[in-house]
Amino acid sequence: MAVVNVVVPEYAEGAKSIKIREWYVEAGDAVTEGQEIAEAGTDKISIYIEAPASGKILELLAEPGDRVAVGQVIATIETE
Amino acid sequence: MNAVYYVTAPSPDYDEDWALQLRLHEAVVGGRLPGALLFQENAPVVTLGRDFRPSSLLATEEELRRLGIALRAVSRGGDATYHGPGVLVASPILRFLHYAQNAHEYLRMLEETVIRQCEEYGLRCFRKSGKSGVWLKEGKLAAVGVAVARSVTMHGLSINVRPDMGHFAAIVPCGLSDEGVTSLAAQGVDVSVARVQADFLSSFSEVFGAELIPLEKTFFE
């Protein structure tokens, strides 16, 4: 068992502000690698964030509306 | 040089074009296409991006219907915009990190494509600090708004070639109440949407360093 971090992708660098718009999952949900689990946004750009690994969502670490930074951990996934 | 396959949506129906865009996105994500560029010229439609504020919609749904303007919530970033006859919508579906260091540089490259192409029409377009898009003194000529899913872009930009400018009165374009909207026709540039599309392809090829190839009609068969 290991814990994998979900981070705000580096390609959002350069944005004045990045906000979490919506979570598609909640703590305890099973996810598969590549599954879209959240939407974040910057001015003019919607960013669909995928699960980096299959497993179970352990914790969501940002709320919709929260400002987040590139590289910030916004959720954790417990893998088998 | 990266190859990008371009296609003109055969239908003016926004929903059909969106379905086509999703299929192209799937093809690029799955590696069946290295990149795609979808052009569309839609029947009148107001699209509401993910940053839509209700104050940006000035007409009721009923009023829009009476004007023959459809209303759609869409997945791109940004606020409200209008597409219709005389508006060219260009949606690059790309692994954008092959071309740009980050998503914002990619947006600037989209703007640059239009700025360079407009030089050919004798127009000196510019960017405005803090306000995406391509501008002239009289207002915004092209709006941008994109989405990134599985590292591949969707949506893109719309260029006002010769739309019914009255239709923009239904919205506060991009939520910018203190700014106007303009078009190539309003600037005295007498060009067709087809010509603007052809010029966009040349400019896009130059800015992105991409080889543009028409997508075979049989690709999805």
XYZ file of C-alpha atoms in Angstrom:
301
model
C 0.000 0.000 0.000
C 1.268 3.457 -0.862
C -0.041 6.988 -0.956
C 0.149 8.927 -4.228
C -0.320 12.685 -4.367
C -2.588 14.436 -6.858
C -0.960 17.737 -7.745
C -1.887 20.796 -9.798
C -0.195 20.190 -13.168
C 2.944 22.112 -14.018
C 1.523 23.184 -17.342
C -0.746 25.623 -15.473
C 2.392 27.654 -14.647
C 2.101 31.297 -15.611
C -1.498 31.682 -14.505
C -2.215 34.567 -12.171
C -4.552 32.426 -10.172
C -5.705 28.829 -10.373
C -8.897 27.783 -8.635
C -10.455 24.426 -7.946
C -13.837 24.493 -9.667
C -15.288 21.105 -8.935
C -14.492 17.668 -7.572
C -15.970 14.678 -9.394
C -15.065 12.308 -6.541
C -15.090 12.271 -2.760
C -12.984 10.645 -0.077
C -13.408 6.891 -0.154
C -14.249 6.670 -3.866
C -12.382 4.133 -5.991
C -10.605 5.692 -8.987
C -8.650 4.345 -11.928
C -5.491 5.848 -13.353
C -6.312 8.529 -15.919
C -9.834 9.101 -14.618
C -10.844 12.761 -14.452
C -11.330 13.545 -10.780
C -11.353 17.339 -10.639
C -11.694 20.471 -12.657
C -9.516 23.478 -11.985
C -9.416 26.700 -13.917
C -7.346 29.729 -14.680
C -8.377 32.730 -16.683
C -9.643 31.233 -19.982
C -8.348 27.714 -19.323
C -10.235 24.750 -17.919
C -7.947 22.054 -16.552
C -9.277 18.556 -16.084
C -7.142 16.782 -13.498
C -6.726 13.023 -13.723
C -5.937 10.412 -11.102
C -2.211 9.630 -11.369
C -2.807 6.084 -10.086
C -5.598 3.617 -9.423
C -6.782 3.248 -5.853
C -9.043 4.913 -3.333
C -9.323 8.642 -2.664
C -7.908 9.125 0.812
C -8.400 12.848 1.235
C -9.396 15.939 -0.750
C -7.154 18.791 0.358
C -8.775 21.753 -1.421
C -12.340 22.978 -1.665
C -14.106 24.274 -4.774
C -13.291 27.979 -4.990
C -9.896 27.584 -3.283
C -6.879 29.142 -4.942
C -4.147 26.597 -5.519
C -0.603 26.705 -6.865
C 1.256 24.643 -9.443
C 2.641 21.532 -7.761
C 0.320 21.840 -4.769
C -1.040 18.561 -3.440
C -4.831 18.739 -3.725
C -5.712 15.122 -2.951
C -4.172 11.822 -1.959
C -4.872 8.366 -3.358
C -4.213 5.163 -1.494
C -2.998 2.511 -3.898
C -3.030 -1.229 -3.339
C 7.624 19.346 -38.110
C 4.540 18.123 -36.245
C 1.603 17.197 -38.437
C -1.812 18.640 -37.592
C -4.865 17.380 -39.476
C -7.523 19.976 -40.119
C -11.185 19.563 -40.830
C -14.102 21.896 -41.439
C -17.216 20.810 -39.570
C -19.832 19.902 -42.169
C -22.728 21.093 -40.017
C -23.533 24.516 -38.510
C -25.101 22.720 -35.530
C -23.040 23.419 -32.399
C -23.913 20.119 -30.732
C -22.896 18.068 -33.772
C -19.645 20.007 -33.981
C -18.979 19.408 -30.303
C -19.498 15.670 -30.830
C -16.990 15.835 -33.702
C -14.544 17.711 -31.504
C -14.817 15.047 -28.804
C -14.093 12.343 -31.393
C -11.047 14.236 -32.598
C -9.905 14.694 -28.981
C -10.278 10.977 -28.395
C -8.267 10.272 -31.560
C -5.431 12.547 -30.428
C -5.455 11.225 -26.838
C -5.417 7.675 -28.211
C -2.569 8.409 -30.636
C -4.586 7.852 -33.831
C -3.940 11.459 -34.834
C -0.861 13.519 -33.899
C -3.000 16.660 -33.668
C -6.152 18.147 -35.150
C -7.628 21.526 -35.922
C -11.392 21.830 -36.205
C -13.057 24.782 -37.908
C -16.700 25.596 -37.496
C -19.105 28.336 -38.490
C -22.204 27.826 -36.433
C -25.827 28.777 -36.478
C -26.298 31.525 -33.867
C -25.368 30.281 -30.400
C -24.297 31.878 -27.143
C -21.871 29.666 -25.263
C -21.278 30.016 -21.551
C -17.789 29.048 -20.379
C -16.891 27.755 -16.945
C -16.295 31.274 -15.590
C -19.763 32.416 -16.671
C -21.424 35.005 -14.456
C -25.203 35.397 -14.815
C -24.738 39.165 -15.257
C -22.996 38.435 -18.601
C -26.236 37.203 -20.160
C -28.399 40.207 -20.995
C -31.230 38.389 -22.782
C -33.552 35.792 -21.312
C -33.631 32.315 -22.817
C -36.995 33.207 -24.325
C -35.600 36.366 -25.938
C -32.680 34.404 -27.326
C -35.064 31.839 -28.773
C -37.042 34.597 -30.454
C -33.817 35.894 -32.000
C -32.985 32.360 -33.153
C -29.962 32.137 -30.845
C -29.302 28.854 -29.037
C -27.711 28.739 -25.583
C -25.115 26.183 -24.488
C -22.989 25.660 -21.377
C -19.525 24.527 -22.489
C -16.343 23.193 -20.883
C -13.881 25.891 -21.936
C -12.574 28.527 -19.587
C -13.940 32.051 -19.813
C -17.351 33.692 -19.704
C -20.073 34.176 -22.353
C -19.388 34.451 -26.062
C -21.349 34.446 -29.293
C -20.781 32.267 -32.358
C -22.836 32.493 -35.511
C -22.718 32.929 -39.256
C -19.690 35.081 -40.050
C -17.764 33.928 -36.968
C -14.938 31.454 -37.549
C -14.327 29.114 -34.627
C -10.971 27.330 -34.629
C -10.317 24.560 -32.114
C -6.816 23.103 -32.046
C -6.809 19.650 -30.470
C -3.169 19.269 -29.620
C -0.645 17.821 -27.228
C 0.097 21.458 -26.578
C 3.265 20.818 -24.579
C 4.891 19.820 -27.891
C 4.498 23.460 -28.904
C 4.460 25.544 -25.722
C 5.993 25.397 -22.257
C 2.688 25.835 -20.511
C -0.974 26.479 -21.156
C -0.593 30.235 -20.980
C 2.122 30.310 -23.579
C -0.217 28.218 -25.712
C -2.968 30.861 -25.356
C -0.505 33.573 -26.378
C 0.415 31.496 -29.456
C -3.240 31.284 -30.455
C -3.474 35.061 -30.166
C -0.245 35.479 -32.114
C -1.697 33.392 -34.944
C -4.563 35.870 -35.371
C -2.371 38.941 -34.866
C -0.029 37.834 -37.673
C -2.836 36.897 -40.009
C -4.487 40.288 -39.491
C -1.280 42.045 -40.526
C -2.065 40.651 -43.974
C -5.351 42.547 -43.857
C -3.558 45.749 -42.881
C -4.788 45.597 -39.270
C -2.527 46.135 -36.300
C -4.104 43.996 -33.607
C -2.779 43.830 -30.087
C -3.130 42.097 -26.728
C -4.503 43.782 -23.639
C -2.879 43.185 -20.308
C -5.048 40.957 -18.159
C -7.628 40.464 -20.913
C -7.082 37.517 -23.203
C -7.995 37.701 -26.867
C -7.019 39.774 -29.869
C -7.956 43.422 -29.816
C -8.323 46.508 -31.927
C -8.979 50.007 -30.655
C -12.702 49.516 -31.344
C -12.975 46.277 -29.382
C -12.231 42.586 -29.312
C -11.791 40.876 -32.666
C -11.047 37.344 -31.469
C -11.878 35.605 -28.182
C -9.950 32.685 -26.705
C -10.977 29.988 -24.270
C -9.567 26.496 -23.960
C -9.785 23.300 -21.983
C -7.063 20.739 -21.335
C -8.027 17.130 -20.720
C -5.516 14.273 -20.694
C -2.858 16.795 -21.766
C -4.713 17.526 -25.017
C -6.426 20.842 -25.719
C -10.000 21.508 -26.804
C -11.919 24.641 -27.777
C -9.710 27.523 -28.934
C -10.709 30.818 -30.409
C -13.361 32.583 -32.419
C -12.684 35.297 -34.949
C -15.379 37.812 -35.809
C -15.238 37.950 -39.594
C -18.619 39.371 -40.596
C -21.229 38.428 -38.003
C -24.520 40.141 -37.246
C -23.066 42.454 -34.602
C -26.558 42.978 -33.182
C -26.417 39.442 -31.799
C -23.605 40.431 -29.432
C -26.114 42.651 -27.624
C -27.484 39.503 -25.984
C -24.354 39.134 -23.878
C -21.550 40.970 -22.139
C -18.821 39.347 -24.247
C -16.311 37.573 -21.989
C -17.888 39.402 -19.040
C -16.079 42.634 -19.957
C -18.762 45.280 -19.600
C -16.440 48.192 -20.401
C -15.182 46.767 -23.705
C -16.641 46.550 -27.196
C -16.594 43.924 -29.906
C -15.525 44.421 -33.484
C -15.212 42.370 -36.666
C -13.074 42.330 -39.780
C -16.046 43.626 -41.808
C -16.552 46.474 -39.308
C -12.892 47.348 -39.873
C -13.474 47.547 -43.622
C -11.798 44.209 -44.366
C -13.952 42.486 -46.954
C -13.039 38.810 -46.626
C -15.017 35.581 -46.522
C -14.944 33.123 -43.632
C -13.336 30.587 -46.012
C -10.524 33.016 -46.795
C -9.978 33.768 -43.101
C -9.799 30.026 -42.462
C -7.176 29.569 -45.211
C -5.142 32.475 -43.843
C -5.455 31.118 -40.302
C -3.974 27.810 -41.499
C -0.913 29.576 -42.957
C -0.418 31.691 -39.858
C -0.942 28.718 -37.529
C 1.631 26.706 -39.453
C 4.129 29.530 -39.023
C 3.494 30.197 -35.318
C 3.246 26.546 -34.263
C 5.796 25.172 -36.707
C 3.222 22.594 -37.775
C 2.464 20.978 -41.099
C -1.274 21.301 -41.816
C -2.836 18.381 -43.664
C -6.530 18.011 -44.574
C -8.157 15.165 -42.683
C -9.505 12.484 -45.012
C -13.317 12.391 -45.013
C -13.070 8.644 -44.442
C -11.085 8.963 -41.181
C -14.017 8.158 -38.917
C -15.518 5.454 -41.144
